[in-house]
Amino acid sequence: MREDNHEKRMFYKFIFLLVVTGLIVIVCIWKWTADDPKEQDPEEMFGKTEQQEDIKEPTGLDEAKINDVLIDEEDKNSEAQETNTNDASQQNEQTENNQEEADLEQTYINQYGKQEVGQAKEQVEKVLALYLLQVTDWDKWEGAVTANYLENVQKEMTNFKDEKAKRELDTIDLFVSQPLKDGEIMYGAYATWHVTVKGKSTSKPMQLYYITLQKEGDKWIVSNMVTPNNQNMEGEGKE
């Protein structure tokens, strides 16, 4: 009787294990069939991983743009440095020119005296103004220029004077220049003026002149006046 009970218990355990195993198998099959096959595809999952990595790449630093920025900064620094160098060079050159002018003017003063140098400078301004304004009242020229130079100016005024145009002098900036001969004084002058016709401004010329003076009696008078381009005294002018 005890043996029969033992066999029944073993039989029930066996049945129980079969049932449990069957349930596990059924659950696994159901789980497998219920899930999205696409999510279980290893190749697709691998492809998604690569795509995500590709998307992340652009978020990194763009080396080309960085290089462009660095090059631009280098160019700007180079241009700034070049500008500073040019400014310093121009400033040094201007300082040297000013010093040369001061030394040359002092040489004139040492040779001829301060009063005579001042009178020569006034003569330069007067003659240049008479010329630029095309003054044909020749009495105003006498005592300011040599006879030979006055004759040349009279011929030139006759050839180039425009009765319809009116001139007004703007500025005359003088600077001392090295004379071509001993016993002479030379000044350079930047002159600007404007020309009007019937009340309307037509041009605003600007010209550089070199004026030579020689002493006649107790005064310095203008003996010659030229432009660097060796053209007539009208110069080229600027509109």
PDB file of C-alpha atoms in Angstrom:
ATOM      1  CA  MET A   1       0.000   0.000   0.000  1.00  0.00           C
ATOM      2  CA  ARG A   2       2.839   2.381   0.810  1.00  0.00           C
ATOM      3  CA  GLU A   3       4.509   1.561  -2.479  1.00  0.00           C
ATOM      4  CA  ASP A   4       1.331   2.522  -4.378  1.00  0.00           C
ATOM      5  CA  ASN A   5       1.252   5.917  -2.653  1.00  0.00           C
ATOM      6  CA  HIS A   6       4.890   6.500  -3.495  1.00  0.00           C
ATOM      7  CA  GLU A   7       4.353   5.766  -7.155  1.00  0.00           C
ATOM      8  CA  LYS A   8       1.337   8.088  -7.253  1.00  0.00           C
ATOM      9  CA  ARG A   9       3.363  10.946  -5.776  1.00  0.00           C
ATOM     10  CA  MET A  10       6.108  10.431  -8.341  1.00  0.00           C
ATOM     11  CA  PHE A  11       3.518  10.336 -11.115  1.00  0.00           C
ATOM     12  CA  TYR A  12       1.919  13.594  -9.926  1.00  0.00           C
ATOM     13  CA  LYS A  13       5.340  15.323  -9.764  1.00  0.00           C
ATOM     14  CA  PHE A  14       6.091  14.170 -13.286  1.00  0.00           C
ATOM     15  CA  ILE A  15       2.763  15.514 -14.524  1.00  0.00           C
ATOM     16  CA  PHE A  16       3.391  18.807 -12.717  1.00  0.00           C
ATOM     17  CA  LEU A  17       6.826  19.228 -14.327  1.00  0.00           C
ATOM     18  CA  LEU A  18       5.351  18.506 -17.773  1.00  0.00           C
ATOM     19  CA  VAL A  19       2.690  21.148 -17.237  1.00  0.00           C
ATOM     20  CA  VAL A  20       5.224  23.722 -16.052  1.00  0.00           C
ATOM     21  CA  THR A  21       7.544  22.954 -18.958  1.00  0.00           C
ATOM     22  CA  GLY A  22       4.664  23.228 -21.402  1.00  0.00           C
ATOM     23  CA  LEU A  23       3.670  26.612 -19.992  1.00  0.00           C
ATOM     24  CA  ILE A  24       7.213  27.897 -20.306  1.00  0.00           C
ATOM     25  CA  VAL A  25       7.405  26.763 -23.914  1.00  0.00           C
ATOM     26  CA  ILE A  26       4.029  28.368 -24.701  1.00  0.00           C
ATOM     27  CA  VAL A  27       5.086  31.686 -23.080  1.00  0.00           C
ATOM     28  CA  CYS A  28       8.359  31.724 -25.038  1.00  0.00           C
ATOM     29  CA  ILE A  29       6.576  31.052 -28.327  1.00  0.00           C
ATOM     30  CA  TRP A  30       4.017  33.737 -27.615  1.00  0.00           C
ATOM     31  CA  LYS A  31       6.737  36.224 -26.629  1.00  0.00           C
ATOM     32  CA  TRP A  32       8.665  35.549 -29.817  1.00  0.00           C
ATOM     33  CA  THR A  33       5.665  35.857 -32.111  1.00  0.00           C
ATOM     34  CA  ALA A  34       4.251  38.951 -30.357  1.00  0.00           C
ATOM     35  CA  ASP A  35       7.456  41.116 -30.647  1.00  0.00           C
ATOM     36  CA  ASP A  36       8.181  43.290 -33.744  1.00  0.00           C
ATOM     37  CA  PRO A  37      10.505  41.283 -35.977  1.00  0.00           C
ATOM     38  CA  LYS A  38      12.191  44.423 -37.122  1.00  0.00           C
ATOM     39  CA  GLU A  39      13.424  45.146 -33.639  1.00  0.00           C
ATOM     40  CA  GLN A  40      14.905  41.657 -33.431  1.00  0.00           C
ATOM     41  CA  ASP A  41      16.806  41.990 -36.734  1.00  0.00           C
ATOM     42  CA  PRO A  42      20.507  42.299 -35.761  1.00  0.00           C
ATOM     43  CA  GLU A  43      21.464  43.799 -39.141  1.00  0.00           C
ATOM     44  CA  GLU A  44      18.830  46.530 -38.838  1.00  0.00           C
ATOM     45  CA  MET A  45      19.859  47.261 -35.275  1.00  0.00           C
ATOM     46  CA  PHE A  46      23.482  47.522 -36.410  1.00  0.00           C
ATOM     47  CA  GLY A  47      22.431  49.862 -39.223  1.00  0.00           C
ATOM     48  CA  LYS A  48      20.620  52.117 -36.755  1.00  0.00           C
ATOM     49  CA  THR A  49      23.721  52.275 -34.608  1.00  0.00           C
ATOM     50  CA  GLU A  50      25.804  53.416 -37.593  1.00  0.00           C
ATOM     51  CA  GLN A  51      23.182  56.031 -38.523  1.00  0.00           C
ATOM     52  CA  GLN A  52      23.212  57.428 -35.001  1.00  0.00           C
ATOM     53  CA  GLU A  53      26.973  57.667 -35.126  1.00  0.00           C
ATOM     54  CA  ASP A  54      26.750  59.485 -38.483  1.00  0.00           C
ATOM     55  CA  ILE A  55      24.287  61.976 -37.024  1.00  0.00           C
ATOM     56  CA  LYS A  56      26.576  62.720 -34.124  1.00  0.00           C
ATOM     57  CA  GLU A  57      29.600  63.467 -36.341  1.00  0.00           C
ATOM     58  CA  PRO A  58      28.495  66.918 -37.572  1.00  0.00           C
ATOM     59  CA  THR A  59      28.184  68.119 -33.994  1.00  0.00           C
ATOM     60  CA  GLY A  60      31.984  68.049 -33.757  1.00  0.00           C
ATOM     61  CA  LEU A  61      34.251  71.069 -34.497  1.00  0.00           C
ATOM     62  CA  ASP A  62      34.557  72.025 -38.186  1.00  0.00           C
ATOM     63  CA  GLU A  63      38.307  72.168 -38.775  1.00  0.00           C
ATOM     64  CA  ALA A  64      37.973  73.984 -42.111  1.00  0.00           C
ATOM     65  CA  LYS A  65      35.943  76.793 -40.536  1.00  0.00           C
ATOM     66  CA  ILE A  66      38.346  77.013 -37.611  1.00  0.00           C
ATOM     67  CA  ASN A  67      41.281  77.292 -40.026  1.00  0.00           C
ATOM     68  CA  ASP A  68      39.475  80.007 -41.977  1.00  0.00           C
ATOM     69  CA  VAL A  69      38.881  81.969 -38.787  1.00  0.00           C
ATOM     70  CA  LEU A  70      42.499  81.566 -37.723  1.00  0.00           C
ATOM     71  CA  ILE A  71      43.722  82.670 -41.156  1.00  0.00           C
ATOM     72  CA  ASP A  72      41.425  85.696 -41.082  1.00  0.00           C
ATOM     73  CA  GLU A  73      42.751  86.647 -37.656  1.00  0.00           C
ATOM     74  CA  GLU A  74      46.331  86.251 -38.874  1.00  0.00           C
ATOM     75  CA  ASP A  75      45.581  88.429 -41.911  1.00  0.00           C
ATOM     76  CA  LYS A  76      43.989  91.086 -39.718  1.00  0.00           C
ATOM     77  CA  ASN A  77      46.933  91.053 -37.336  1.00  0.00           C
ATOM     78  CA  SER A  78      49.333  91.249 -40.280  1.00  0.00           C
ATOM     79  CA  GLU A  79      47.415  94.147 -41.845  1.00  0.00           C
ATOM     80  CA  ALA A  80      47.265  95.973 -38.520  1.00  0.00           C
ATOM     81  CA  GLN A  81      50.979  95.480 -38.005  1.00  0.00           C
ATOM     82  CA  GLU A  82      51.718  96.665 -41.542  1.00  0.00           C
ATOM     83  CA  THR A  83      49.504  99.713 -41.054  1.00  0.00           C
ATOM     84  CA  ASN A  84      51.251 100.569 -37.792  1.00  0.00           C
ATOM     85  CA  THR A  85      54.619 100.143 -39.484  1.00  0.00           C
ATOM     86  CA  ASN A  86      53.599 102.388 -42.374  1.00  0.00           C
ATOM     87  CA  ASP A  87      52.196 105.009 -40.005  1.00  0.00           C
ATOM     88  CA  ALA A  88      55.383 104.969 -37.963  1.00  0.00           C
ATOM     89  CA  SER A  89      57.472 105.205 -41.130  1.00  0.00           C
ATOM     90  CA  GLN A  90      55.422 108.124 -42.459  1.00  0.00           C
ATOM     91  CA  GLN A  91      55.628 109.865 -39.102  1.00  0.00           C
ATOM     92  CA  ASN A  92      59.409 109.425 -38.998  1.00  0.00           C
ATOM     93  CA  GLU A  93      59.701 110.671 -42.583  1.00  0.00           C
ATOM     94  CA  GLN A  94      57.547 113.708 -41.800  1.00  0.00           C
ATOM     95  CA  THR A  95      59.653 114.436 -38.728  1.00  0.00           C
ATOM     96  CA  GLU A  96      62.828 114.215 -40.795  1.00  0.00           C
ATOM     97  CA  ASN A  97      61.376 116.526 -43.462  1.00  0.00           C
ATOM     98  CA  ASN A  98      60.317 119.048 -40.858  1.00  0.00           C
ATOM     99  CA  GLN A  99      63.790 118.957 -39.355  1.00  0.00           C
ATOM    100  CA  GLU A 100      65.409 119.437 -42.778  1.00  0.00           C
ATOM    101  CA  GLU A 101      63.151 122.408 -43.486  1.00  0.00           C
ATOM    102  CA  ALA A 102      63.933 123.936 -40.129  1.00  0.00           C
ATOM    103  CA  ASP A 103      67.667 123.438 -40.703  1.00  0.00           C
ATOM    104  CA  LEU A 104      67.487 124.914 -44.210  1.00  0.00           C
ATOM    105  CA  GLU A 105      65.463 127.914 -43.087  1.00  0.00           C
ATOM    106  CA  GLN A 106      67.967 128.495 -40.296  1.00  0.00           C
ATOM    107  CA  THR A 107      70.713 128.372 -42.933  1.00  0.00           C
ATOM    108  CA  TYR A 108      68.887 131.101 -44.888  1.00  0.00           C
ATOM    109  CA  ILE A 109      68.530 133.158 -41.722  1.00  0.00           C
ATOM    110  CA  ASN A 110      72.216 132.724 -40.900  1.00  0.00           C
ATOM    111  CA  GLN A 111      73.181 133.851 -44.431  1.00  0.00           C
ATOM    112  CA  TYR A 112      70.764 136.692 -45.069  1.00  0.00           C
ATOM    113  CA  GLY A 113      69.140 137.553 -41.743  1.00  0.00           C
ATOM    114  CA  LYS A 114      65.677 136.846 -40.377  1.00  0.00           C
ATOM    115  CA  GLN A 115      64.124 140.038 -41.759  1.00  0.00           C
ATOM    116  CA  GLU A 116      65.239 139.360 -45.338  1.00  0.00           C
ATOM    117  CA  VAL A 117      64.037 135.739 -45.208  1.00  0.00           C
ATOM    118  CA  GLY A 118      60.648 136.911 -43.980  1.00  0.00           C
ATOM    119  CA  GLN A 119      60.460 139.468 -46.824  1.00  0.00           C
ATOM    120  CA  ALA A 120      61.329 136.737 -49.367  1.00  0.00           C
ATOM    121  CA  LYS A 121      58.543 134.519 -48.056  1.00  0.00           C
ATOM    122  CA  GLU A 122      56.007 137.360 -48.325  1.00  0.00           C
ATOM    123  CA  GLN A 123      57.139 137.987 -51.910  1.00  0.00           C
ATOM    124  CA  VAL A 124      56.548 134.339 -52.809  1.00  0.00           C
ATOM    125  CA  GLU A 125      52.996 134.409 -51.478  1.00  0.00           C
ATOM    126  CA  LYS A 126      52.229 137.678 -53.274  1.00  0.00           C
ATOM    127  CA  VAL A 127      53.538 136.584 -56.692  1.00  0.00           C
ATOM    128  CA  LEU A 128      51.895 133.164 -56.547  1.00  0.00           C
ATOM    129  CA  ALA A 129      48.570 134.747 -55.615  1.00  0.00           C
ATOM    130  CA  LEU A 130      48.865 137.251 -58.498  1.00  0.00           C
ATOM    131  CA  TYR A 131      49.566 134.416 -60.895  1.00  0.00           C
ATOM    132  CA  LEU A 132      46.828 132.055 -59.732  1.00  0.00           C
ATOM    133  CA  LEU A 133      44.216 134.831 -59.750  1.00  0.00           C
ATOM    134  CA  GLN A 134      45.410 135.834 -63.254  1.00  0.00           C
ATOM    135  CA  VAL A 135      45.865 139.455 -62.295  1.00  0.00           C
ATOM    136  CA  THR A 136      46.751 141.454 -65.411  1.00  0.00           C
ATOM    137  CA  ASP A 137      47.232 144.779 -63.643  1.00  0.00           C
ATOM    138  CA  TRP A 138      50.970 144.739 -64.314  1.00  0.00           C
ATOM    139  CA  ASP A 139      51.692 147.585 -61.920  1.00  0.00           C
ATOM    140  CA  LYS A 140      51.018 145.129 -59.089  1.00  0.00           C
ATOM    141  CA  TRP A 141      53.746 142.865 -60.445  1.00  0.00           C
ATOM    142  CA  GLU A 142      56.451 145.507 -60.609  1.00  0.00           C
ATOM    143  CA  GLY A 143      59.006 145.298 -57.862  1.00  0.00           C
ATOM    144  CA  ALA A 144      57.932 141.711 -57.107  1.00  0.00           C
ATOM    145  CA  VAL A 145      59.457 139.862 -60.087  1.00  0.00           C
ATOM    146  CA  THR A 146      62.400 140.285 -62.445  1.00  0.00           C
ATOM    147  CA  ALA A 147      61.842 141.922 -65.831  1.00  0.00           C
ATOM    148  CA  ASN A 148      62.510 138.694 -67.704  1.00  0.00           C
ATOM    149  CA  TYR A 149      60.046 136.723 -65.609  1.00  0.00           C
ATOM    150  CA  LEU A 150      57.392 139.425 -65.932  1.00  0.00           C
ATOM    151  CA  GLU A 151      57.704 139.262 -69.710  1.00  0.00           C
ATOM    152  CA  ASN A 152      57.133 135.478 -69.619  1.00  0.00           C
ATOM    153  CA  VAL A 153      54.118 135.837 -67.360  1.00  0.00           C
ATOM    154  CA  GLN A 154      52.556 138.471 -69.640  1.00  0.00           C
ATOM    155  CA  LYS A 155      52.823 136.137 -72.630  1.00  0.00           C
ATOM    156  CA  GLU A 156      51.382 133.233 -70.683  1.00  0.00           C
ATOM    157  CA  MET A 157      48.489 135.245 -69.277  1.00  0.00           C
ATOM    158  CA  THR A 158      47.562 136.359 -72.782  1.00  0.00           C
ATOM    159  CA  ASN A 159      47.484 132.759 -74.026  1.00  0.00           C
ATOM    160  CA  PHE A 160      45.637 131.155 -71.134  1.00  0.00           C
ATOM    161  CA  LYS A 161      43.487 133.774 -69.436  1.00  0.00           C
ATOM    162  CA  ASP A 162      39.765 132.950 -69.525  1.00  0.00           C
ATOM    163  CA  GLU A 163      37.645 136.069 -69.154  1.00  0.00           C
ATOM    164  CA  LYS A 164      34.497 134.032 -68.403  1.00  0.00           C
ATOM    165  CA  ALA A 165      36.025 132.150 -65.475  1.00  0.00           C
ATOM    166  CA  LYS A 166      36.508 133.615 -62.034  1.00  0.00           C
ATOM    167  CA  ARG A 167      39.179 132.329 -59.673  1.00  0.00           C
ATOM    168  CA  GLU A 168      39.259 132.362 -55.900  1.00  0.00           C
ATOM    169  CA  LEU A 169      42.355 131.372 -53.958  1.00  0.00           C
ATOM    170  CA  ASP A 170      41.906 128.857 -51.149  1.00  0.00           C
ATOM    171  CA  THR A 171      45.301 128.074 -49.597  1.00  0.00           C
ATOM    172  CA  ILE A 172      49.044 128.531 -50.101  1.00  0.00           C
ATOM    173  CA  ASP A 173      51.256 126.303 -47.951  1.00  0.00           C
ATOM    174  CA  LEU A 174      54.938 127.230 -48.163  1.00  0.00           C
ATOM    175  CA  PHE A 175      57.968 125.141 -47.290  1.00  0.00           C
ATOM    176  CA  VAL A 176      61.680 125.852 -47.590  1.00  0.00           C
ATOM    177  CA  SER A 177      63.506 124.214 -50.487  1.00  0.00           C
ATOM    178  CA  GLN A 178      67.126 123.782 -51.522  1.00  0.00           C
ATOM    179  CA  PRO A 179      68.235 126.495 -54.003  1.00  0.00           C
ATOM    180  CA  LEU A 180      69.730 125.523 -57.349  1.00  0.00           C
ATOM    181  CA  LYS A 181      72.407 128.232 -57.191  1.00  0.00           C
ATOM    182  CA  ASP A 182      74.324 130.004 -54.496  1.00  0.00           C
ATOM    183  CA  GLY A 183      72.939 133.418 -53.648  1.00  0.00           C
ATOM    184  CA  GLU A 184      69.335 132.342 -54.307  1.00  0.00           C
ATOM    185  CA  ILE A 185      66.417 131.395 -52.087  1.00  0.00           C
ATOM    186  CA  MET A 186      63.861 128.783 -53.101  1.00  0.00           C
ATOM    187  CA  TYR A 187      60.473 127.963 -51.647  1.00  0.00           C
ATOM    188  CA  GLY A 188      58.032 125.227 -52.483  1.00  0.00           C
ATOM    189  CA  ALA A 189      54.310 125.891 -52.313  1.00  0.00           C
ATOM    190  CA  TYR A 190      51.179 123.743 -52.373  1.00  0.00           C
ATOM    191  CA  ALA A 191      48.422 125.938 -53.786  1.00  0.00           C
ATOM    192  CA  THR A 192      44.702 125.227 -54.030  1.00  0.00           C
ATOM    193  CA  TRP A 193      42.055 127.374 -55.660  1.00  0.00           C
ATOM    194  CA  HIS A 194      38.662 126.987 -57.291  1.00  0.00           C
ATOM    195  CA  VAL A 195      37.243 128.197 -60.568  1.00  0.00           C
ATOM    196  CA  THR A 196      33.672 129.359 -61.013  1.00  0.00           C
ATOM    197  CA  VAL A 197      31.756 130.084 -64.204  1.00  0.00           C
ATOM    198  CA  LYS A 198      28.495 132.029 -63.849  1.00  0.00           C
ATOM    199  CA  GLY A 199      28.516 131.382 -60.120  1.00  0.00           C
ATOM    200  CA  LYS A 200      28.961 127.608 -60.436  1.00  0.00           C
ATOM    201  CA  SER A 201      32.122 125.880 -59.295  1.00  0.00           C
ATOM    202  CA  THR A 202      33.661 123.958 -62.199  1.00  0.00           C
ATOM    203  CA  SER A 203      36.984 122.752 -60.801  1.00  0.00           C
ATOM    204  CA  LYS A 204      39.190 122.743 -57.706  1.00  0.00           C
ATOM    205  CA  PRO A 205      42.789 122.545 -58.912  1.00  0.00           C
ATOM    206  CA  MET A 206      45.713 121.771 -56.638  1.00  0.00           C
ATOM    207  CA  GLN A 207      49.317 122.213 -57.714  1.00  0.00           C
ATOM    208  CA  LEU A 208      52.854 122.163 -56.392  1.00  0.00           C
ATOM    209  CA  TYR A 209      55.139 125.048 -57.374  1.00  0.00           C
ATOM    210  CA  TYR A 210      58.803 125.843 -56.839  1.00  0.00           C
ATOM    211  CA  ILE A 211      59.609 129.568 -56.693  1.00  0.00           C
ATOM    212  CA  THR A 212      63.132 130.935 -56.996  1.00  0.00           C
ATOM    213  CA  LEU A 213      64.112 134.351 -55.662  1.00  0.00           C
ATOM    214  CA  GLN A 214      67.154 136.491 -56.288  1.00  0.00           C
ATOM    215  CA  LYS A 215      68.203 139.647 -54.552  1.00  0.00           C
ATOM    216  CA  GLU A 216      67.757 142.935 -56.392  1.00  0.00           C
ATOM    217  CA  GLY A 217      68.875 145.944 -54.455  1.00  0.00           C
ATOM    218  CA  ASP A 218      67.762 145.441 -50.887  1.00  0.00           C
ATOM    219  CA  LYS A 219      64.811 143.174 -51.727  1.00  0.00           C
ATOM    220  CA  TRP A 220      64.231 139.578 -52.762  1.00  0.00           C
ATOM    221  CA  ILE A 221      62.158 139.231 -55.941  1.00  0.00           C
ATOM    222  CA  VAL A 222      60.872 136.205 -57.870  1.00  0.00           C
ATOM    223  CA  SER A 223      63.016 135.221 -60.837  1.00  0.00           C
ATOM    224  CA  ASN A 224      61.344 131.931 -61.799  1.00  0.00           C
ATOM    225  CA  MET A 225      58.436 129.645 -60.948  1.00  0.00           C
ATOM    226  CA  VAL A 226      58.028 126.089 -62.176  1.00  0.00           C
ATOM    227  CA  THR A 227      55.925 123.004 -61.574  1.00  0.00           C
ATOM    228  CA  PRO A 228      57.557 119.557 -61.071  1.00  0.00           C
ATOM    229  CA  ASN A 229      55.974 118.228 -64.289  1.00  0.00           C
ATOM    230  CA  ASN A 230      57.487 121.109 -66.315  1.00  0.00           C
ATOM    231  CA  GLN A 231      54.085 121.995 -67.751  1.00  0.00           C
ATOM    232  CA  ASN A 232      52.677 125.486 -67.918  1.00  0.00           C
ATOM    233  CA  MET A 233      51.972 127.144 -64.605  1.00  0.00           C
ATOM    234  CA  GLU A 234      48.310 126.166 -64.715  1.00  0.00           C
ATOM    235  CA  GLY A 235      49.186 122.644 -63.664  1.00  0.00           C
ATOM    236  CA  GLU A 236      46.877 119.692 -64.124  1.00  0.00           C
ATOM    237  CA  GLY A 237      44.295 120.504 -61.461  1.00  0.00           C
ATOM    238  CA  LYS A 238      41.725 118.192 -59.885  1.00  0.00           C
ATOM    239  CA  GLU A 239      37.999 118.244 -60.439  1.00  0.00           C
TER     240      GLU A 239
END
